[in-house]
Coordinates of C-alpha atoms in Angstrom, one line a residue:
Chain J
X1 CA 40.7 2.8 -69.6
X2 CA 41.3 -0.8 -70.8
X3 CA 45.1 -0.1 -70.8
X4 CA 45.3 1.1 -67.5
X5 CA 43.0 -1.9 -66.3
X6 CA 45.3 -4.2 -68.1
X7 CA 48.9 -2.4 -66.6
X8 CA 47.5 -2.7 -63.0
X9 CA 46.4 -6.0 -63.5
X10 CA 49.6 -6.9 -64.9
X11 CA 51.2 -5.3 -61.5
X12 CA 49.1 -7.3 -59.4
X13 CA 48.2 -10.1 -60.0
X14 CA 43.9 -10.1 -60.4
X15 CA 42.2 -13.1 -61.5
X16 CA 40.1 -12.4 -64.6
X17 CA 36.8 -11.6 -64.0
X18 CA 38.0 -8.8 -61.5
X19 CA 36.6 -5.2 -61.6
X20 CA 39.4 -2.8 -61.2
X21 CA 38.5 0.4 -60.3
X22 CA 41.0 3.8 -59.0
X23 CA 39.9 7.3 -58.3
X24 CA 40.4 9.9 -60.5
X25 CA 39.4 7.4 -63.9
X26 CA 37.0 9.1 -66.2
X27 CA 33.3 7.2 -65.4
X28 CA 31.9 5.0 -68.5
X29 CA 28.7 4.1 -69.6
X30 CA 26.3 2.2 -67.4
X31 CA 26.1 -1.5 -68.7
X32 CA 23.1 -3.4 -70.5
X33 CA 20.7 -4.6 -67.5
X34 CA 20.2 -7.7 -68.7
X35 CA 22.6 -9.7 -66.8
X36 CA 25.5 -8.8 -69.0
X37 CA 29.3 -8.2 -68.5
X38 CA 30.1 -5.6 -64.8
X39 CA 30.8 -2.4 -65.9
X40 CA 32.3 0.1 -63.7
X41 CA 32.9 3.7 -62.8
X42 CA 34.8 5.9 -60.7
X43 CA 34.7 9.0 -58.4
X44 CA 36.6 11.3 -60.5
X45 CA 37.1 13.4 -58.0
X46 CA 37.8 16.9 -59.3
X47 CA 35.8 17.1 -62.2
X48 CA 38.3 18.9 -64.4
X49 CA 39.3 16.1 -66.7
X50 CA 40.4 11.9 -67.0
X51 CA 41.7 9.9 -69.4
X52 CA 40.3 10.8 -72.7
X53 CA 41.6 14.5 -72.6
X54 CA 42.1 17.4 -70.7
X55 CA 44.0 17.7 -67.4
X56 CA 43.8 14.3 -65.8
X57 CA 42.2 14.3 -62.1
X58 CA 44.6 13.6 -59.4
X59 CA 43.0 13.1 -55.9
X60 CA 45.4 13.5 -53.0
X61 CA 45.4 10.1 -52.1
X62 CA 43.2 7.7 -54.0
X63 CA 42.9 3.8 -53.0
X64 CA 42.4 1.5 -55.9
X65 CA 39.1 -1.4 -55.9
X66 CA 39.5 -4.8 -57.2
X67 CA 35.9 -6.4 -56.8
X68 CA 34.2 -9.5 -57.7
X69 CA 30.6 -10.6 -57.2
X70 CA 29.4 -13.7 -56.2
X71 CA 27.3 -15.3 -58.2
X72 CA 28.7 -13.9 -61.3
X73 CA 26.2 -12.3 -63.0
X74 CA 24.5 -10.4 -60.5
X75 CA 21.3 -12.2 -59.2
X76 CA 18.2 -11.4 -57.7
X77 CA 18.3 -11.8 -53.9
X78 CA 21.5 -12.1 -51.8
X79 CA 24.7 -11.0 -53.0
X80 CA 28.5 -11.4 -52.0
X81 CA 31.2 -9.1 -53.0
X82 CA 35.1 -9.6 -52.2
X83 CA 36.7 -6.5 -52.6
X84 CA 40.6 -5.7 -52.2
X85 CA 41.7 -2.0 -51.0
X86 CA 45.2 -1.4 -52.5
X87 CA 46.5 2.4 -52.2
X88 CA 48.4 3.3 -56.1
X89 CA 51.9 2.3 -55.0
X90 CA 50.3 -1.5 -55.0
X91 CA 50.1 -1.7 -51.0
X92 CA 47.1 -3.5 -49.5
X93 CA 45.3 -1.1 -47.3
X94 CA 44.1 -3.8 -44.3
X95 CA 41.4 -1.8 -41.6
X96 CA 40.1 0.6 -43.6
X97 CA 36.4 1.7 -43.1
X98 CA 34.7 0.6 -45.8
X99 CA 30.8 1.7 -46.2
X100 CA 28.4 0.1 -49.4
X101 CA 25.7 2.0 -50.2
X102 CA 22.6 -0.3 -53.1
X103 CA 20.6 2.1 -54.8
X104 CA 18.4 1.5 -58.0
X105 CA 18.4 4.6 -59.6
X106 CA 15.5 4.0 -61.9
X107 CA 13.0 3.1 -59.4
X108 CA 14.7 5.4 -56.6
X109 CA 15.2 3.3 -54.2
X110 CA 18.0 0.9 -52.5
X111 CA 18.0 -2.3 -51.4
X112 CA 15.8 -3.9 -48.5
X113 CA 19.2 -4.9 -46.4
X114 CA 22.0 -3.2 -45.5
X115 CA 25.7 -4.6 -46.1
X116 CA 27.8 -6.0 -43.8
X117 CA 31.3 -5.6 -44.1
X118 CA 33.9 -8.2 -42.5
X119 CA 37.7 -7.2 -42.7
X120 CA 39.6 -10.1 -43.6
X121 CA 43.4 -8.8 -43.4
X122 CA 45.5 -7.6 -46.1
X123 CA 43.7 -5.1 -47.8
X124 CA 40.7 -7.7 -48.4
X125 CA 37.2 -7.4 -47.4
X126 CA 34.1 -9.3 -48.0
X127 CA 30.7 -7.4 -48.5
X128 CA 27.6 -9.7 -47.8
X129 CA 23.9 -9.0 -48.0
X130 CA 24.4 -7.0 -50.9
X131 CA 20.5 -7.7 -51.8
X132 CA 18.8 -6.5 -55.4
X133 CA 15.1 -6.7 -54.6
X134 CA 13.9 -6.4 -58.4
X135 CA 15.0 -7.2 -62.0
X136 CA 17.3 -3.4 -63.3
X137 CA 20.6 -1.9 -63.0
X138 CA 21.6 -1.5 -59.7
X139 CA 24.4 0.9 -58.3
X140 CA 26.9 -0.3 -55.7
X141 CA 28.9 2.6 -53.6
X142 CA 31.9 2.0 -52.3
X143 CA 33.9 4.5 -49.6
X144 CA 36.7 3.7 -48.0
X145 CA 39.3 5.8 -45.4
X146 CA 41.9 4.6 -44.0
X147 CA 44.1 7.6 -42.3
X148 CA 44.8 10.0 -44.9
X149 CA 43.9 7.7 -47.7
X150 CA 40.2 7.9 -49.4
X151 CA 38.8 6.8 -52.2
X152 CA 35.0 6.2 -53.9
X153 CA 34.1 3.7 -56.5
X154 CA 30.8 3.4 -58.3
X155 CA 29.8 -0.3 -60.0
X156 CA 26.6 -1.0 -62.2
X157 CA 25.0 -4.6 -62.0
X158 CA 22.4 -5.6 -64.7
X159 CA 20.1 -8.0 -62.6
X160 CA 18.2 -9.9 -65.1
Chain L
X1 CA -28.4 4.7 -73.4
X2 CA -29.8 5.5 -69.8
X3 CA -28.2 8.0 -67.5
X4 CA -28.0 5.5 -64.8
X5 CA -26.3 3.1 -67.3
X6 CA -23.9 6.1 -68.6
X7 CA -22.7 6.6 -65.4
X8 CA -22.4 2.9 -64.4
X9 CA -19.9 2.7 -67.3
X10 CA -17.9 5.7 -66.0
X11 CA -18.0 4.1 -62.7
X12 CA -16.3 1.8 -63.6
X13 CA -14.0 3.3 -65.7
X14 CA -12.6 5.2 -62.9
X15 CA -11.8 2.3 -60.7
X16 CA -10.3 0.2 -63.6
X17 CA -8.1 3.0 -64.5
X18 CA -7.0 3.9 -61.4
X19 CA -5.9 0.3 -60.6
X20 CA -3.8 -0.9 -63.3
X21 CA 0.0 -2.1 -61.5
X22 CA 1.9 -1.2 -64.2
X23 CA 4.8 -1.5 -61.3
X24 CA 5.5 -3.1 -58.4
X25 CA 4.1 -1.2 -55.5
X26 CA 7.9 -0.1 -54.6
X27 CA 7.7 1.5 -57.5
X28 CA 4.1 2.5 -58.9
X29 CA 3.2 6.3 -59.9
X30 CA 0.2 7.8 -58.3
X31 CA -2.9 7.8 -60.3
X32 CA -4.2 11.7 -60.9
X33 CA -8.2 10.0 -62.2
X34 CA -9.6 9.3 -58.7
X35 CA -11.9 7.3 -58.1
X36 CA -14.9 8.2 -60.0
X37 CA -17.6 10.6 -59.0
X38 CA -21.5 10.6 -57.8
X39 CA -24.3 11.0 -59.6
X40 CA -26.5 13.8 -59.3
X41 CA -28.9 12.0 -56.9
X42 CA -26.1 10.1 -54.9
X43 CA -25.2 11.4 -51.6
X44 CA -22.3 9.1 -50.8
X45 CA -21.0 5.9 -52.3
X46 CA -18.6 2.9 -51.2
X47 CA -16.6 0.4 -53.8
X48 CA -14.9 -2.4 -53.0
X49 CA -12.8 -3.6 -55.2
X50 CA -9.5 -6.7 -55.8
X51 CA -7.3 -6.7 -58.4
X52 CA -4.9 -9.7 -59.2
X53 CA -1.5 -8.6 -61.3
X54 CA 1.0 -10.7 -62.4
X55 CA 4.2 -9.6 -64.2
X56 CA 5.2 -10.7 -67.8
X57 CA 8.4 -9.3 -67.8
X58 CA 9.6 -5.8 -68.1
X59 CA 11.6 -2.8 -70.2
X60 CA 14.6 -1.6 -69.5
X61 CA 15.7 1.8 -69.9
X62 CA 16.7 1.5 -73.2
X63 CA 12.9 0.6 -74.1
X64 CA 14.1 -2.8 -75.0
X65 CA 11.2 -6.1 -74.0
X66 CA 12.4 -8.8 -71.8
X67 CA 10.5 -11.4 -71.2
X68 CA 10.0 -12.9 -67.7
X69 CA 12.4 -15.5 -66.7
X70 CA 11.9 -18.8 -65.8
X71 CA 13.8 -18.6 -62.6
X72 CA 11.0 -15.5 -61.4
X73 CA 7.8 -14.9 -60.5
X74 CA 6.3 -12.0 -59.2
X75 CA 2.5 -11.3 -58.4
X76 CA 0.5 -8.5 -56.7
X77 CA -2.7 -8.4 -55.6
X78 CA -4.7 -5.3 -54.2
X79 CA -7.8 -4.9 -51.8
X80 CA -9.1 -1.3 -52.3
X81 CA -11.5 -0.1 -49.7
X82 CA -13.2 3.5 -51.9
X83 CA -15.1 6.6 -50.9
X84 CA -17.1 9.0 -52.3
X85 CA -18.7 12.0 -50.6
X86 CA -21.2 14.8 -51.9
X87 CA -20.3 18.2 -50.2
X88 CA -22.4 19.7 -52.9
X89 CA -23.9 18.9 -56.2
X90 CA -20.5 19.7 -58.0
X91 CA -18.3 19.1 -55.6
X92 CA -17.7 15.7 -53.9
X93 CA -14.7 14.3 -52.0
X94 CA -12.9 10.6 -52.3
X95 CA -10.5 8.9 -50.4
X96 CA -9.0 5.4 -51.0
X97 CA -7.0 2.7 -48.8
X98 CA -5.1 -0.1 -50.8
X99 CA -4.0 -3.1 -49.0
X100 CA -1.1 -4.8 -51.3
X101 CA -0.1 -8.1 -51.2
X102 CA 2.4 -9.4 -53.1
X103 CA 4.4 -12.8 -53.9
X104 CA 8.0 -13.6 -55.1
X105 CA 9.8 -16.4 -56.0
X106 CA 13.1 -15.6 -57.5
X107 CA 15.6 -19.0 -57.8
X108 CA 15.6 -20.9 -54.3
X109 CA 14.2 -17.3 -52.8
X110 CA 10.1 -17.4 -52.1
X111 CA 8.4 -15.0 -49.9
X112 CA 5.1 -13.3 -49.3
X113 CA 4.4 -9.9 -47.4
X114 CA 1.8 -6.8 -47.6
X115 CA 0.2 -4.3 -46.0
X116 CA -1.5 -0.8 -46.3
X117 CA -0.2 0.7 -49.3
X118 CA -0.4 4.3 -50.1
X119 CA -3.6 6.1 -50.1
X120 CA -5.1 9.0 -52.0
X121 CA -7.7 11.6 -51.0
X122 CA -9.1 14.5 -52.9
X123 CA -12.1 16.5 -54.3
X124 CA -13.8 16.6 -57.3
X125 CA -14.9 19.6 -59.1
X126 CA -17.7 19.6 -62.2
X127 CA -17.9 23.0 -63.5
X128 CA -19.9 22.0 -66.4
X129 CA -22.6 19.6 -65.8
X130 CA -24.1 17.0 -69.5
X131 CA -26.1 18.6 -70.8
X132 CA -25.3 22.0 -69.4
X133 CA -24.4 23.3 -72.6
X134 CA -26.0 22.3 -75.5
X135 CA -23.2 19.7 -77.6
X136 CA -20.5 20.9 -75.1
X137 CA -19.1 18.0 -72.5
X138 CA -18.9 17.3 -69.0
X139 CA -16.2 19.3 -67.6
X140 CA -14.5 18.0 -64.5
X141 CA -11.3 18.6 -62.5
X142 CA -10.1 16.3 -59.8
X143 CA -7.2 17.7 -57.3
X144 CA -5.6 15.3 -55.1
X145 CA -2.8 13.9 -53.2
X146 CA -1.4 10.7 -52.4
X147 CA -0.2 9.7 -48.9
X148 CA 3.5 7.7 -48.3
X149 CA 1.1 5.4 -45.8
X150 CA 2.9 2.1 -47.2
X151 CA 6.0 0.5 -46.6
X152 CA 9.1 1.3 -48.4
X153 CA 12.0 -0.6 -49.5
X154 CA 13.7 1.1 -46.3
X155 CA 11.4 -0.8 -44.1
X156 CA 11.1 -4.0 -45.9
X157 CA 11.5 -7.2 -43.8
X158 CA 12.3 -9.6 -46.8
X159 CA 15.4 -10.0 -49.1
X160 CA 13.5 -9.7 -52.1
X161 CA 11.2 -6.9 -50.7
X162 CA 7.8 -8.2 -51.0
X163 CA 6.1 -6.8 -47.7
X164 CA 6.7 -3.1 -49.4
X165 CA 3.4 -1.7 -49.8
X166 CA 4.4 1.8 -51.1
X167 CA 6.9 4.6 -52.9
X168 CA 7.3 6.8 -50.0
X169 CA 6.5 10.2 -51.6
X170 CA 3.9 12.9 -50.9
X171 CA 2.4 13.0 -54.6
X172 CA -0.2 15.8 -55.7
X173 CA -2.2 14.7 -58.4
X174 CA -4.5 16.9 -61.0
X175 CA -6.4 15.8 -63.7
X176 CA -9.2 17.2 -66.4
X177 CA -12.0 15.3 -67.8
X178 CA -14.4 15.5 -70.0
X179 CA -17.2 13.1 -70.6
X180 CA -20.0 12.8 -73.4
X181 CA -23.0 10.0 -73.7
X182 CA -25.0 10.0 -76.7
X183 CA -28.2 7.8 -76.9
X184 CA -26.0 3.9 -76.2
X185 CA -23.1 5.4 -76.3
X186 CA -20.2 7.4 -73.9
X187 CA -16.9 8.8 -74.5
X188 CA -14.2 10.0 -72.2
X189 CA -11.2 12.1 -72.6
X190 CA -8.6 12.4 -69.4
X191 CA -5.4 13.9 -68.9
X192 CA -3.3 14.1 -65.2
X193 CA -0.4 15.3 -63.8
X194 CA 1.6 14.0 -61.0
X195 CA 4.0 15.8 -59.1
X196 CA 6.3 14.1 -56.6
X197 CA 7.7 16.0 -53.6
X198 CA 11.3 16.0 -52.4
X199 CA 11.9 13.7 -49.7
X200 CA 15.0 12.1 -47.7
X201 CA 17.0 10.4 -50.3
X202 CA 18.4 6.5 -49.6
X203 CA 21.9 7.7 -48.9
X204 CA 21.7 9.8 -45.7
X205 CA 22.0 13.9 -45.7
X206 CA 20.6 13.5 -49.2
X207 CA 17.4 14.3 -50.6
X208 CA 15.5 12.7 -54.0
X209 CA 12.5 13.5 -55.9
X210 CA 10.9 10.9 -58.3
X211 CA 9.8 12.7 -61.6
X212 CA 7.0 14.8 -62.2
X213 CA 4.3 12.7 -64.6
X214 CA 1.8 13.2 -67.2
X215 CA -1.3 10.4 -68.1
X216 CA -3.7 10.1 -70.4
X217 CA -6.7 7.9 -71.2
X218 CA -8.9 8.0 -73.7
X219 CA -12.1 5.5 -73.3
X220 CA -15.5 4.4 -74.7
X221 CA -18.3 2.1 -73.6
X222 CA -21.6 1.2 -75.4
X223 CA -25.0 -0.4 -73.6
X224 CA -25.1 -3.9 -74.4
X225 CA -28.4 -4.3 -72.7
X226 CA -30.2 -2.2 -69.9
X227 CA -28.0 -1.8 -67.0
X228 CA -25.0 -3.8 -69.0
X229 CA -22.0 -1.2 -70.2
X230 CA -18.7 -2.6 -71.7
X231 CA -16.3 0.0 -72.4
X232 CA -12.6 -0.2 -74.1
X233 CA -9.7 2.0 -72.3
X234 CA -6.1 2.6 -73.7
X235 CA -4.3 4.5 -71.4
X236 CA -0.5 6.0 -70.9
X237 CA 1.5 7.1 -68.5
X238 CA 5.4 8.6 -68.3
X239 CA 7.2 10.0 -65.9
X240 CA 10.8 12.2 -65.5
X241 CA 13.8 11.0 -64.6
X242 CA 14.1 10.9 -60.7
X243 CA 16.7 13.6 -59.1
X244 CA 18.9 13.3 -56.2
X245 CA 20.0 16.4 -54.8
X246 CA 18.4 18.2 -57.4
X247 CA 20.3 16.2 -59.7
X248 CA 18.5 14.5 -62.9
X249 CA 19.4 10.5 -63.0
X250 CA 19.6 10.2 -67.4
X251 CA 17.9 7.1 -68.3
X252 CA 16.0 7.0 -65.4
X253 CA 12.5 8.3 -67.0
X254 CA 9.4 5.6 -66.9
X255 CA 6.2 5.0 -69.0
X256 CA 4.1 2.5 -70.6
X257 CA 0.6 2.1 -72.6
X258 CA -1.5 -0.4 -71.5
X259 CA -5.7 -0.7 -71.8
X260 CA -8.2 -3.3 -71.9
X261 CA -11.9 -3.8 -71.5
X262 CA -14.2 -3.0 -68.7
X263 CA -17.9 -4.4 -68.3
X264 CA -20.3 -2.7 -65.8
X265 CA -24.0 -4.5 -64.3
X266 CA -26.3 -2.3 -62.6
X267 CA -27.6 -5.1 -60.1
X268 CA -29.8 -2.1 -58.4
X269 CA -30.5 1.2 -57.9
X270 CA -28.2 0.8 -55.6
X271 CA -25.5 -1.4 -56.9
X272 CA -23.5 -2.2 -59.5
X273 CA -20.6 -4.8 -60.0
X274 CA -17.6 -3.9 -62.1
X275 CA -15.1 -5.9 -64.1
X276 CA -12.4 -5.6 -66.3
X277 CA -8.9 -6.3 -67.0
X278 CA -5.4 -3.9 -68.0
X279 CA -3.3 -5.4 -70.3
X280 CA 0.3 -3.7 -71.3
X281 CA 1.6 -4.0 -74.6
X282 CA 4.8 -6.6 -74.1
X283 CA 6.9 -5.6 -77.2
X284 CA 9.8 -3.3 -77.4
X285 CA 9.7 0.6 -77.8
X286 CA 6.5 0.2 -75.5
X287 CA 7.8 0.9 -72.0
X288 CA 10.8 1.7 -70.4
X289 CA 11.9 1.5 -66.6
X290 CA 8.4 -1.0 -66.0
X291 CA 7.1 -3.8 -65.3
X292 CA 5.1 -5.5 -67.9
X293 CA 1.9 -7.0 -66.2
X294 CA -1.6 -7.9 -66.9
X295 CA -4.1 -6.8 -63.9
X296 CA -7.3 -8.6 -63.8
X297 CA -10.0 -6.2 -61.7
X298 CA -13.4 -6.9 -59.7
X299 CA -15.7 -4.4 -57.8
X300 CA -18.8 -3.8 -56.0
X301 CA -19.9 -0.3 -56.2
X302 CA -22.9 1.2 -53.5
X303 CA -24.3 4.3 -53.4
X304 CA -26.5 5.5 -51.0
X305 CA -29.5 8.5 -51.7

């Protein structure tokens, strides 16, 4: 995973600090929720493999996530993420529709707000009123289509 | 000890242990004890009762303590409004309305909301009365359900969700006691089961379930002078990991232990005032998924005969 993360960065361009997510990567373990370092997963799509062995998963047309968070770590309250929707061949993806979805999986619930997405142009959007109502990990949802292009991505925030 | 004086401690036993907020109210498993019971003579009975519950910090799902941070502060407190009804001499019926209010102040972020939270009603069953057997206990079974009457984090009006008053789940509750007093002395042994039913799920088209749970309490209480009963509680609660769409969440399972002492004055016949206070235990390997709080309780219980 880290050498993928570091050869699309390389290709373009993210600031440190960025989550980089693509479909089809094999998802990792959810990250201490005490305010440490993001931590991210993916849809993998098929479920017939990823990176660390087997047949890898290869969805049709996958879109590839760059996120950040504002404030970085995660806080309790509101929220702001700035997210960049590239397809794999490195080409912003401006309009798509991009839902959020805030749930807190040990406490069942989601948030008390719902997202608001504003399209900014090239492939960037910005997510606001993403909300964490309590002290846990939270779980972020992203969806985005765009034609025939689709992609998921699923982050984990440690709210401390 | 006196039988009045017996019971007054088991009164209020069952309204300190049903009270505990071991989580926020967004988040808090049903309670399968009731609310208590009647004595043989009591035709109905009413307690009123407020409990104040600040949090300490809370465990994660790896068990691990953290301790509140500076930059939060979270505090609940609870009117109960209780009911008690006789339908026959083994058989009664409760019911029981929380209003939950609850502060926040997290960084620059303070707010206040509340409401009805979710209620409870059920019966209570007493298949083997004290004394009914010689050296055999009091036998009783309580069956139950709790009712989504609060306000979820779906409806909440505030950023940090402090006007939610409830979970949101139909919960049937079940639970087997049995009780012994001995001369100044009682003892009492309860176990419960909670099981959630399905309901929508946040993300639409989908449905969740929050885990089935299992408590226990184990208390006893001594007369320190007629009509004055203190009485010690430890108590523990877990519960599974929730599902979505039938799906288990790992590391999504909750409990903690928690317990305290409870002090019970007959005022009357008629009347008795409880107190008490539930304190969790705020150390690693002692919780998990939870708030840590300590709940402070006071309540006025009448009965009527």
């Amino acid at each position: 995973m880290l050498r993928l993360a570091l050869r699309w960065m390389l290709v373009m361009g993210l600031a440190a600090g960025t989550a980089l997510v693509a479909c089809g990567v094999e998802p990792e373990e959810a990250p201490p929720p005490d305010g440490g370092p993001m931590n991210t997963t993916a849809d993998a799509g098929p479920a017939d493999g990823g990176l660390d062995g087997g047949t890898p998963a290869v969805p049709t047309n996958p879109l590839v996530f760059a996120v950040t968070i504002v404030p970085d770590p995660a806080r309790l309250g509101r929220n702001v993420l700035s997210v960049i929707i590239r397809g794999t061949n490195g080409v912003p993806v401006p309009n798509a529709n991009l839902s959020v979805g805030v749930f807190m999986p040990a406490m069942g619930h989601g948030s008390s707000e719902t997202p608001v997405v504003t399209v900014n142009g090239a492939g960037e959007y910005t997510v606001e009123h993403v909300t964490f109502t309590m002290q846990g990990t939270w779980r972020v949802t992203l969806t985005a289509t765009a034609g025939d292009l689709s992609g998921t991505t699923v982050l984990n925030y440690g709210v401390n | 000890m006196s039988a009045r004086a017996g019971l007054a401690g088991l009164f209020a036993l069952a309204w300190l242990a049903a009270t505990p907020a071991h989580a926020g109210a967004c988040c808090l498993s049903s309670s399968a004890f009731g609310i208590g019971r009647l004595a043989l003579w009591e035709q109905f009975a009413i307690i009123v009762g407020t409990s104040a519950s600040p949090v300490a910090g809370r465990w994660d799902e790896r068990r691990a303590w953290h301790d509140g941070s500076t930059d939060y502060a979270e505090t609940e407190w609870r009117a109960q409004l209780s009911a008690l009804v006789a339908l026959h001499e083994r058989v009664q019926v409760y019911g029981r309305a929380p209003f939950v209010f609850t502060q926040k102040v997290a960084g620059e972020l303070s707010e206040s909301g509340g409401g009805l939270g979710d209620s409870q009603v059920g019966v209570r069953l007493e298949p083997l009365a004290q004394g009914q057997v010689p050296y055999v206990p009091e036998v009783s079974i309580s069956l139950g359900a709790t009712l989504p009457s609060g306000r979820t984090v779906a409806g909440a009006r505030t950023p940090l969700a402090s006007d939610v008053t409830g979970r949101g789940a139909w919960v049937l509750l079940a639970a087997l006691t049995f009780e012994v007093a001995q001369d100044d002395w009682f003892a009492q042994l309860a176990g419960g089961l909670t099981y959630p039913l399905a309901m929508a799920g946040v993300e639409p088209g989908t449905t969740q379930q929050f885990g089935t749970g299992l408590q226990a309490s184990l208390a006893g209480g001594y007369e320190l002078r007629k009509g004055l009963v203190a009485s010690l509680v430890a108590r523990v609660a877990w519960e599974d990991n929730v599902k979505v769409d039938g799906v288990s969440l790992p590391k999504t399972a909750a409990f903690d232990f928690g317990g305290g002492p409870n002090l019970a004055w007959e005022l009357s016949d008629h009347l008795t005032l409880q107190a008490g206070a539930d304190f969790n235990i705020f150390r690693g390997g002692f919780g998990a998924n939870r708030q840590g709080r300590t709940t402070v309780n006071l309540g006025c219980r009448y009965a009527y005969f």
